[in-house]
Coordinates of C-alpha atoms in Angstrom, one line a residue:
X1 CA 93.1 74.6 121.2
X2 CA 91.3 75.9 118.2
X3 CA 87.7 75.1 117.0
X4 CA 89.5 72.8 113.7
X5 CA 92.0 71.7 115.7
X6 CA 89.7 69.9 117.8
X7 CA 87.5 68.5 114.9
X8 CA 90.4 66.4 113.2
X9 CA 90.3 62.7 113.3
X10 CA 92.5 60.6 115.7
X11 CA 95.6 60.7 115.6
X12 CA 96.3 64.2 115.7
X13 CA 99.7 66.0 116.0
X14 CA 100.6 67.6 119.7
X15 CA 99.0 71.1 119.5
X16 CA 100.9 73.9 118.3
X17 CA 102.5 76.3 121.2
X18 CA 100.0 79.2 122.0
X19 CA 102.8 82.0 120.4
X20 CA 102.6 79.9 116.8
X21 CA 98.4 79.6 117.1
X22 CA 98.7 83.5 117.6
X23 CA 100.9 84.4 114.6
X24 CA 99.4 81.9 112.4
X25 CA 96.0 83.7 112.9
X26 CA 97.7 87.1 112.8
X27 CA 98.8 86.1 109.5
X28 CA 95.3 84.7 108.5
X29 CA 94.0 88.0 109.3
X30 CA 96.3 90.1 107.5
X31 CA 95.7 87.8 104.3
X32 CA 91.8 87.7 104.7
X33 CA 91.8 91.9 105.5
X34 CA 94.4 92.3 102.3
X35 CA 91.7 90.4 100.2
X36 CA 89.2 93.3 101.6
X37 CA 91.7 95.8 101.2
X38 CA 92.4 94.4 97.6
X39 CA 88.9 95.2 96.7
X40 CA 88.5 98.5 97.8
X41 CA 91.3 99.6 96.5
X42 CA 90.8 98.9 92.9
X43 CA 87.9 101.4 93.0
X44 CA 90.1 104.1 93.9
X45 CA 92.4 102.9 91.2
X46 CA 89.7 102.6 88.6
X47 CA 88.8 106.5 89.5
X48 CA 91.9 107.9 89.1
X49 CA 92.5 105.7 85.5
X50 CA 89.5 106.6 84.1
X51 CA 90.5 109.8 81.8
X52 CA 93.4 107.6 80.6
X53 CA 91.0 105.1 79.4
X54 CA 89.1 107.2 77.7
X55 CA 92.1 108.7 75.6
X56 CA 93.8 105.5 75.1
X57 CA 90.7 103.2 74.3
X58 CA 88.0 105.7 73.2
X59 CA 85.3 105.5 75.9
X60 CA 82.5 107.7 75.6
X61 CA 81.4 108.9 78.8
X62 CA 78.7 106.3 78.9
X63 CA 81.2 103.4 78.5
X64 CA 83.1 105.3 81.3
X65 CA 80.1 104.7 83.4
X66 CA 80.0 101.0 82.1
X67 CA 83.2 100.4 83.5
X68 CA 82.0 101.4 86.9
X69 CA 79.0 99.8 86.4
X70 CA 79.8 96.5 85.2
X71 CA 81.6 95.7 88.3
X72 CA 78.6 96.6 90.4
X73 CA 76.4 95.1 88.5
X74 CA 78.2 91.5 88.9
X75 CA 79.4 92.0 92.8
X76 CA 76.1 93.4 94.3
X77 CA 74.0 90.7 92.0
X78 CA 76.2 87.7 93.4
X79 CA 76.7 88.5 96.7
X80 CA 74.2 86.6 98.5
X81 CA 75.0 83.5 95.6
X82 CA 79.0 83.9 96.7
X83 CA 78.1 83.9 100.6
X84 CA 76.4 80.3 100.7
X85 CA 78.5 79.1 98.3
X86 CA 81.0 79.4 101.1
X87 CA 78.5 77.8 103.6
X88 CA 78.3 74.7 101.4
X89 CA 81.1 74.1 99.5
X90 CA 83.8 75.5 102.1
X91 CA 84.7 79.1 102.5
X92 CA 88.5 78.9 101.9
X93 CA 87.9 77.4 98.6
X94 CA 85.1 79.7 97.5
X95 CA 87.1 82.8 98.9
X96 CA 90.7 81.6 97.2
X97 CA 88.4 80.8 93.8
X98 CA 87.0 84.5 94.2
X99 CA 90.6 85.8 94.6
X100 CA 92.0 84.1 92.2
X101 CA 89.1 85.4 89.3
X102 CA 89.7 88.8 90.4
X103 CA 93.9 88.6 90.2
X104 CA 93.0 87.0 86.8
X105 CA 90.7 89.8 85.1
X106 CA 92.7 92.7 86.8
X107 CA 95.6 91.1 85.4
X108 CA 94.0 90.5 81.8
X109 CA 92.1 94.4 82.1
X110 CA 95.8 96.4 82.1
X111 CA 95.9 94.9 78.7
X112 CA 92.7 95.5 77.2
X113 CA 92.7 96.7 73.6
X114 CA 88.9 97.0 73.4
X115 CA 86.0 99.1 75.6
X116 CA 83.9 95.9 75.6
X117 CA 86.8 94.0 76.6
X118 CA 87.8 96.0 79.5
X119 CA 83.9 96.1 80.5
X120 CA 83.7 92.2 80.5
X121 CA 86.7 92.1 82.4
X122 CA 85.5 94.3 84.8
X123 CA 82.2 92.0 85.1
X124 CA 84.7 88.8 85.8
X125 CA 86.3 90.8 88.5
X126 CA 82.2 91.7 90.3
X127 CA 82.1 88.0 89.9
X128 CA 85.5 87.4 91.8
X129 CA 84.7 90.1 94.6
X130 CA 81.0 88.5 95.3
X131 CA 82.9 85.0 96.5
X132 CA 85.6 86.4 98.2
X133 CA 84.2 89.2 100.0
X134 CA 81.7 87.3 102.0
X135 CA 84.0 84.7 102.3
X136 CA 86.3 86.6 103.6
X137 CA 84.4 88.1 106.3
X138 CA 82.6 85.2 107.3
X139 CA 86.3 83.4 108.1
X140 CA 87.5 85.9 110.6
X141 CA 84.0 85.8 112.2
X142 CA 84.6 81.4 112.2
X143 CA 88.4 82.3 113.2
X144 CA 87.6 84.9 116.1
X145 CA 84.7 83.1 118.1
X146 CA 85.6 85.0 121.5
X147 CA 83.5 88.6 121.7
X148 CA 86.6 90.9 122.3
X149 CA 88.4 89.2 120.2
X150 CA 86.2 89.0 117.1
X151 CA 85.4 92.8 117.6
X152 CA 89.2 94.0 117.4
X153 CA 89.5 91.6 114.3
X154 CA 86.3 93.0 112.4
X155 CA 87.5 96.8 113.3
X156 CA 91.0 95.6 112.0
X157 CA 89.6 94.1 108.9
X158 CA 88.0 97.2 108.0
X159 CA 91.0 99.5 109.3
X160 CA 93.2 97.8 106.4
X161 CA 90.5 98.7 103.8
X162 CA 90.8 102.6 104.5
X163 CA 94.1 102.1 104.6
X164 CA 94.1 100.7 101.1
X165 CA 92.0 103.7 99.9
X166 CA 94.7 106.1 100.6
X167 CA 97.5 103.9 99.7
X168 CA 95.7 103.2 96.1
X169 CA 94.8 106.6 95.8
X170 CA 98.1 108.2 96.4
X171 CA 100.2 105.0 93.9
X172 CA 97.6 105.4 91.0
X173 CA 97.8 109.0 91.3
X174 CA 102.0 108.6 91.1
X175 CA 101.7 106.3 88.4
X176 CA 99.1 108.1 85.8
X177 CA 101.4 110.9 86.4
X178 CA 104.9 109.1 85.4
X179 CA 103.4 106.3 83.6
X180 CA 100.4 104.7 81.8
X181 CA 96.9 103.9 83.2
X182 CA 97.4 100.2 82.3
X183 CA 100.1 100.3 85.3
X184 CA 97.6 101.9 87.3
X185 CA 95.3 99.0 86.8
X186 CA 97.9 96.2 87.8
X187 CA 98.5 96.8 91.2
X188 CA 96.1 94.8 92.5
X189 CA 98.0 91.9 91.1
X190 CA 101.0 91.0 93.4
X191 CA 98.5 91.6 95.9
X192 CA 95.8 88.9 94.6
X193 CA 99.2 86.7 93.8
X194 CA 100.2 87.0 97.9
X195 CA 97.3 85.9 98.9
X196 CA 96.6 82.9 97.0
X197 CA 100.3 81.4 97.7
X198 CA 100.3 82.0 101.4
X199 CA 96.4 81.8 102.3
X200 CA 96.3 77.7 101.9
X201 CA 99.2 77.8 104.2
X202 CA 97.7 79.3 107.1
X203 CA 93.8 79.4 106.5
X204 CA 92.1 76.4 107.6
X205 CA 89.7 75.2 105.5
X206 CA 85.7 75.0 107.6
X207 CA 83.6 72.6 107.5
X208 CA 80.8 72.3 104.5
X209 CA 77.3 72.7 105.6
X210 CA 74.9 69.8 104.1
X211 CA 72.7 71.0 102.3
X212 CA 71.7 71.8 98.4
X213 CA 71.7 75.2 96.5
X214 CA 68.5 77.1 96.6
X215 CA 68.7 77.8 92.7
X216 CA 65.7 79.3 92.3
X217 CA 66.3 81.7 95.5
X218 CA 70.2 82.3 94.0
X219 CA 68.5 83.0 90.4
X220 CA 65.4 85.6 91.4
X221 CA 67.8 87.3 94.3
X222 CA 70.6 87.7 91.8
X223 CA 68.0 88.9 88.7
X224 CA 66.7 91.1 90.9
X225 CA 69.3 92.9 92.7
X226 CA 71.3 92.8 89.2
X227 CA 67.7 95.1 87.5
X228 CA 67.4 96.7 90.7
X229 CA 71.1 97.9 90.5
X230 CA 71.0 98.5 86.8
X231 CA 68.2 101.2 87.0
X232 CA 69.3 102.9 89.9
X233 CA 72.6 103.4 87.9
X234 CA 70.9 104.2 85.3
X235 CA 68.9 107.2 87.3
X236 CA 72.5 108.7 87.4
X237 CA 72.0 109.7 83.4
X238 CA 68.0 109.7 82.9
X239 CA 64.8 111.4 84.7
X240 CA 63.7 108.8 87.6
X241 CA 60.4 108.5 84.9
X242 CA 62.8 107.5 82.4
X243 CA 61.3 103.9 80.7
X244 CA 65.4 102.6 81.5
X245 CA 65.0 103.7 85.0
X246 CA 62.1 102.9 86.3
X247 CA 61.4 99.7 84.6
X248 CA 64.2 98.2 86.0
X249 CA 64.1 99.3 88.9
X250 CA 60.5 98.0 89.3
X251 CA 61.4 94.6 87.9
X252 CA 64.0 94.6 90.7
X253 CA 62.1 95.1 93.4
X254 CA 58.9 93.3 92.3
X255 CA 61.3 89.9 92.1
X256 CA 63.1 90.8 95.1
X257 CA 59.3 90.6 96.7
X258 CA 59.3 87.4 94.8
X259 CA 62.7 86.2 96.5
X260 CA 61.3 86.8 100.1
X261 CA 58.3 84.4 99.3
X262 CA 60.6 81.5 98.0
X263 CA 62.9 81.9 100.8
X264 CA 59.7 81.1 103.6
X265 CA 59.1 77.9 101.6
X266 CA 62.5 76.8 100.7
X267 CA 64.1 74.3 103.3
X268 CA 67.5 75.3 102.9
X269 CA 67.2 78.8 101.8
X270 CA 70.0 81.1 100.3
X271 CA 69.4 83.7 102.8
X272 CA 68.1 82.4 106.4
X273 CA 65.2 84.6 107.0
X274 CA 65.9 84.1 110.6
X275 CA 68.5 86.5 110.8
X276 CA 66.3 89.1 110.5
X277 CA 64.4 88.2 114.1
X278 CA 66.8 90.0 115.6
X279 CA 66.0 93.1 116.1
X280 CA 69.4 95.3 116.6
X281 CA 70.7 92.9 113.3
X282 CA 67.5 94.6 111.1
X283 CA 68.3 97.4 112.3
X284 CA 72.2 97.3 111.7
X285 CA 71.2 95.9 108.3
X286 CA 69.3 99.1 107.5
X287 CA 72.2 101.3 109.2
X288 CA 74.7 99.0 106.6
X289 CA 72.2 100.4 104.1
X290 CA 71.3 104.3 104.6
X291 CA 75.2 105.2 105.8
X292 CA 76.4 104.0 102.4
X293 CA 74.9 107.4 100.5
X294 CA 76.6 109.9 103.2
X295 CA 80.0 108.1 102.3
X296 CA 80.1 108.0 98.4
X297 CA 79.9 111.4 97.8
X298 CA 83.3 112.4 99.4
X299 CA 85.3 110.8 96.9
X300 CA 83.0 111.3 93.7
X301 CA 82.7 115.2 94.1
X302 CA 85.9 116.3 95.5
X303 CA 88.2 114.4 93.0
X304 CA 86.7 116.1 90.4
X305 CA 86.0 119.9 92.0
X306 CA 90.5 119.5 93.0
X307 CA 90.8 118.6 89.8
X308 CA 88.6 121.0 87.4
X309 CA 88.6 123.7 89.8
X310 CA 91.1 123.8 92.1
X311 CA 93.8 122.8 89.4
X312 CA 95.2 120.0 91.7
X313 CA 97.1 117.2 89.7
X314 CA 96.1 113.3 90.4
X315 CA 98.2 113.0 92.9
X316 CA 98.0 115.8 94.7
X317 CA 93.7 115.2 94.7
X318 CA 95.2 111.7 96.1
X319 CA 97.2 113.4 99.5
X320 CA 94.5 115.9 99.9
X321 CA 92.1 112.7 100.4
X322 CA 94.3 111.1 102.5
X323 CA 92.6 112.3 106.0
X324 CA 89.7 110.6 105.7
X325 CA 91.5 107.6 105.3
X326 CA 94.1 108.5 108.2
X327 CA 91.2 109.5 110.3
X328 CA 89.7 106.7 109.7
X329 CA 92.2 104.2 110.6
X330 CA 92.9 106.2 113.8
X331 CA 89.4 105.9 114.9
X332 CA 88.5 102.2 114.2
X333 CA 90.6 101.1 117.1
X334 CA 89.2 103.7 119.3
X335 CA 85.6 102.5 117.7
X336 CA 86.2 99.0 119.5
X337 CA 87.0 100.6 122.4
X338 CA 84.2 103.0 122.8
X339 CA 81.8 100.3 121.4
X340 CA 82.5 97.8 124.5
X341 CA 82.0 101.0 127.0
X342 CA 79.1 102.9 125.3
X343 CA 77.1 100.0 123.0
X344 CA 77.2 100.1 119.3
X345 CA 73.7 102.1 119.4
X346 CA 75.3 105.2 121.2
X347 CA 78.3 105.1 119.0
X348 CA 76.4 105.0 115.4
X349 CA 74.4 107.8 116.4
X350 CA 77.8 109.9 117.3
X351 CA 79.1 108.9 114.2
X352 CA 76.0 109.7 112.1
X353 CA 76.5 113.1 113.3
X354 CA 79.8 113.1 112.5
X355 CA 78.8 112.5 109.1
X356 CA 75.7 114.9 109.0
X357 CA 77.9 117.4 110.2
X358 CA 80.7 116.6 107.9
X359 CA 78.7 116.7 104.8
X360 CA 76.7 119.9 105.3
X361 CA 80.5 121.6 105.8
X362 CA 81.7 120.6 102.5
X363 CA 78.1 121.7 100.4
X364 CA 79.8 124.8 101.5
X365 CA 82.3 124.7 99.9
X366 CA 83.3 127.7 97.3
X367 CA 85.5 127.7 94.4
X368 CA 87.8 130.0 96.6
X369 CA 87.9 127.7 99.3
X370 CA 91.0 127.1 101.4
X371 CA 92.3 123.8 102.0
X372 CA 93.3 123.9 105.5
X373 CA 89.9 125.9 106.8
X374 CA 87.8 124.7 104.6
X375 CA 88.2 120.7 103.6
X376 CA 90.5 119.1 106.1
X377 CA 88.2 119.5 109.7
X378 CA 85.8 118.4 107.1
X379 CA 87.5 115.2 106.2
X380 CA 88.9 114.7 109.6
X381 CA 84.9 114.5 110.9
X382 CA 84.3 112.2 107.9
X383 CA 86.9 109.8 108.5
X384 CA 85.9 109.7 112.1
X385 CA 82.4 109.1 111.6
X386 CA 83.0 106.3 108.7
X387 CA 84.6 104.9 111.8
X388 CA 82.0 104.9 114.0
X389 CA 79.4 104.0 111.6
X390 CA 80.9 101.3 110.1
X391 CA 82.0 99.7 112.7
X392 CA 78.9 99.1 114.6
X393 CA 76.9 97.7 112.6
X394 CA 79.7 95.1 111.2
X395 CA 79.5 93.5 114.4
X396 CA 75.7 93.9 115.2
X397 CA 75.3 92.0 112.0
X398 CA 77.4 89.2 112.3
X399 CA 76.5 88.6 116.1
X400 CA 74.8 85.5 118.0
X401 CA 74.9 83.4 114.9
X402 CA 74.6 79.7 114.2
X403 CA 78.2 78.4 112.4
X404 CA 76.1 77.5 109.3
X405 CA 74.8 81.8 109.1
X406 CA 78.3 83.6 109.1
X407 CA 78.5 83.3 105.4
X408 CA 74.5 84.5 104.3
X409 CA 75.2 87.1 107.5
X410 CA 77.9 88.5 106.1
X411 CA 76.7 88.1 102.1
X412 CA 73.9 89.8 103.3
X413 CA 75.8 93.0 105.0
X414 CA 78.6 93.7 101.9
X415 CA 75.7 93.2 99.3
X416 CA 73.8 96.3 101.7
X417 CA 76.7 98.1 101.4
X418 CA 76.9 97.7 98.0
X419 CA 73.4 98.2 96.5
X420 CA 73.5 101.1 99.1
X421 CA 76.5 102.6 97.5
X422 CA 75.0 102.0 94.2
X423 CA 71.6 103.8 95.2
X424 CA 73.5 106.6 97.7
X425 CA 75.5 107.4 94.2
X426 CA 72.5 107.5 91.7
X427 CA 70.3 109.6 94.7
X428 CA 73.6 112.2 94.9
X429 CA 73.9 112.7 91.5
X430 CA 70.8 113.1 90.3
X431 CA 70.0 115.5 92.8
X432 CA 73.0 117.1 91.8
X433 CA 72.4 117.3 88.3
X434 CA 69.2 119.0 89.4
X435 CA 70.6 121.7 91.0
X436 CA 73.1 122.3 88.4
X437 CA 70.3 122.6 85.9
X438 CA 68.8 125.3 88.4
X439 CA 72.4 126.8 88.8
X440 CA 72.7 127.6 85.0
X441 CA 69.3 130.0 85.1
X442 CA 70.5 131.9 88.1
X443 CA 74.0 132.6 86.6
X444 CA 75.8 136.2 87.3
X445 CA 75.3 138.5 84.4
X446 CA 78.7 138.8 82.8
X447 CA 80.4 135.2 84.1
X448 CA 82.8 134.1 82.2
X449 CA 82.5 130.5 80.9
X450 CA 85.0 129.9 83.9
X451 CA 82.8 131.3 86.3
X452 CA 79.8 129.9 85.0
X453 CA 81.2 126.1 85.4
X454 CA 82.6 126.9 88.3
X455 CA 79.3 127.9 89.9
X456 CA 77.2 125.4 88.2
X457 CA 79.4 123.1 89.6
X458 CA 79.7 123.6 93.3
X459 CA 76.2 123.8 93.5
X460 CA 75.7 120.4 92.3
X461 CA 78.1 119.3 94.4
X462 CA 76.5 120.9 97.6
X463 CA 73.2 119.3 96.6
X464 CA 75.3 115.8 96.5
X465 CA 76.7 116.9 99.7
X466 CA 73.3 117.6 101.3
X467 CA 71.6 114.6 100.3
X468 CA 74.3 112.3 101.7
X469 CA 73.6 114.4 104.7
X470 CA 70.2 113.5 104.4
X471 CA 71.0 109.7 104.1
X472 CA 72.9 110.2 107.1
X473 CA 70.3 111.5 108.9
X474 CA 68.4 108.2 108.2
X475 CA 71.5 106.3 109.5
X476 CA 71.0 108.0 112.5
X477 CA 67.2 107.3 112.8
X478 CA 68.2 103.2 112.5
X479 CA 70.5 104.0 115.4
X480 CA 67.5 104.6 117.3
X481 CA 65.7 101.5 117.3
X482 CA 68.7 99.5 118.2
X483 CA 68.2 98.6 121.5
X484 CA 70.9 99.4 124.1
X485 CA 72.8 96.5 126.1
X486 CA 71.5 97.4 129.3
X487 CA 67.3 97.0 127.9
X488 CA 68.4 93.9 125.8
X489 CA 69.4 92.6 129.2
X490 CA 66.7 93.8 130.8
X491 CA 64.2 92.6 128.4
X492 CA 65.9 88.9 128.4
X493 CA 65.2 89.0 132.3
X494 CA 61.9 89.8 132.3
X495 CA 60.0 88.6 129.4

């Protein structure tokens, strides 16, 4: 019998037959992993529409950026807001108002006949993904309470999201080919539409934790990760000095120092402090974190170098992606596997050299590269070590926790992931930009202008490709102080 079977009133109706309980969570899953698949793939989308949006609305390349940003901006600000929401108010409801905002904007964007328009709209949809993501999560971890259990429905959760990567990648890429961008951007939509009519069928509502908002935690967290976002974006266009950089980025931090105080003195705090006691959690949290810059580079750098260099169309730049997404479908069930045998510790660190490995091959790559040599065991490596370090530290994180923590526990890890995506980004590019600076005083005598952009280019691109190495590398070092099963045993024994 299920946990919210069990917690309705007398009289209740005769339990359902194991088989129906099954498919009824199967279904649940699917839903709550399409809302995360939803998500992710309206990034790749939003990639592969951008030059269209630019021709057909007149974005500069700073508005371009604005669309990106926007989004961030309102999802990695909100996140930890969105996730107790859910603790008090009821997750279904908070995640089915989240999907239904973000159905509504990406529905409302395809027909946007302005740049600030389309940039609110992509704010309303930051909004929608901060209450549904952590939602989301935090309803498989309240619907999977057995260990095994919960740790083949967390690696199937995020198996659907690479999934969705590929998928959107390869559709939008079909469709800005035959058609318009604005179809591009409304494919989210039958998606967001599915959920919302079948989730209230088969998604039991939990039960609201008592409690108040902690608005003054909500407001500083949300101010500061939103200034602390905004000028690491910004470092992506300006020097790190730059007035716009750096004084956000200050502000950010200096109120995020400010958060931590009010949430030791608040008695129902928006993020409970306590689940940073555990020690392989912090250290998951900071994995969550550092791995987040050795994955955004793939996608930013080789769209663009198959694209301007290698004179691939959208599409094709789509397919050639498409391995690390395989790859990393492949692997997350082999992830759960290993994890149970080796220990999420062991299997972070494989997968952190996975990814140091991977992205050191492709910052040497040349514009006479060939595909099948040169990028594919690349990607292969990369998909697998996504695998392996995401995986881990999705269920180190939401672990040994109270009923009331599965929402901040799981606010907490996507808003990680996406400030760390946000800074891994910013960090890649900037150090890119450097190097292409350095690039264009060592240029061949006699380059053509194609040559010249050509080389300028892929040594940017290996500078991204080595810092996200780098980040990796710090992955890796997390990995280390998470301690192994066996000593957490040991050290539980003998106090």
């Amino acid at each position: 019998m299920s946990v919210h079977t069990s917690e309705l009133p007398a009289p209740r109706p005769s339990p359902a037959p194991p088989r129906h309980r099954a498919a009824r969570a199967g279904t649940a899953l699917a839903l709550l992993a399409g809302c995360n698949a939803m998500v992710l793939l309206d990034e790749s989308m939003v990639q592969i529409a951008l030059p269209g949006m630019s021709q057909g609305l007149g974005l500069t390349p700073v508005g371009l950026g604005w669309v990106i940003n926007a989004y961030l901006l309102a999802f990695g600000g909100l996140l930890l807001l969105g996730g107790r929401m859910g603790d008090l108010l009821g997750r279904r409801k908070v995640f089915l108002t989240g999907v239904a905002l973000f159905t509504v904007a990406a529905a409302l964007r395809a027909a946007a006949t302005s740049p600030d328009l389309l940039i609110t709209l992509r704010a309303l949809q930051g909004v929608g993904s901060a209450l549904a993501a952590p939602s989301a999560l935090a309803l498989v971890l309240s619907m999977f309470g057995e260990e095994a259990a919960r740790k083949r429905a967390i690696a199937l959760y995020l198996a659907v999201g690479a999934a969705s990567t590929a998928g959107g990648l390869l559709l939008a890429g079909t469709l800005s080919s035959l058609s318009s961008w604005r179809w591009v951007l409304l494919l989210n939509v039958p998606l967001g539409l599915l959920i919302l009519l079948l989730a209230p069928l088969v998604i039991e509502e939990t039960r609201p934790s008592r409690g108040r908002f902690d608005l003054a935690g909500a407001l500083v967290s949300t101010l500061g990760a939103v200034c602390l976002v905004f000028g690491l974006t910004r470092a992506a266009e300006h020097p790190w000095t730059d007035v716009t950089v750096a004084g956000p980025a200050a502000a950010g931090l200096a109120l995020l120092l400010v958060f931590l105080v009010i949430e030791r003195q608040a008695q129902q705090p928006i993020v409970v402090l306590r689940l940073f006691s555990d020690r392989n959690r912090t250290w998951a949290f900071a994995g969550t974190f550092a791995v987040q810059g050795a994955l955004i580079g793939t996608g930013f750098f080789l769209v663009q170098f198959f694209q301007q260099f290698a004179g691939y169309s959208p599409l094709l730049s789509a397919v050639a992606l498409t391995p690390v997404a395989a790859a990393m479908i492949t692997m997350s069930g082999a992830a759960v596997w290993l994890e149970r045998r080796l220990g999420p510790r062991t299997l972070l660190l494989a997968g952190a050299v996975l990814l140091i490995t991977s992205n050191v091959w492709l910052s040497r790559l040349t514009a006479d590269f060939g595909y099948w040599g040169s990028v594919l065991p690349a990607l292969l490596l990369f998909g697998s070590g996504m695998a392996f370090c995401v995986v881990p530290p999705a269920i180190l994180a939401t672990t040994a926790l109270h009923s009331d923590e599965a929402g901040a526990a799981s606010s907490v890890h996507n808003a990680l992931q996406t400030v760390g995506a946000s800074l891994g980004l910013a960090i890649l590019v900037t150090a890119g930009t450097h190097a292409g600076r350095d690039a264009e005083q060592t240029l061949p005598a006699g380059a053509s202008p194609e040559q010249a952009m050509s080389h300028v280019f892929t040594q940017s691109m290996s500078a991204g490709f080595l810092t996200g190495a780098g980040f990796a590398a710090a992955a890796f070092l997390a990995a280390l102080f998470i301690r192994p099963p066996g000593a957490a045993a040991a050290r539980t024994s003998h106090p």
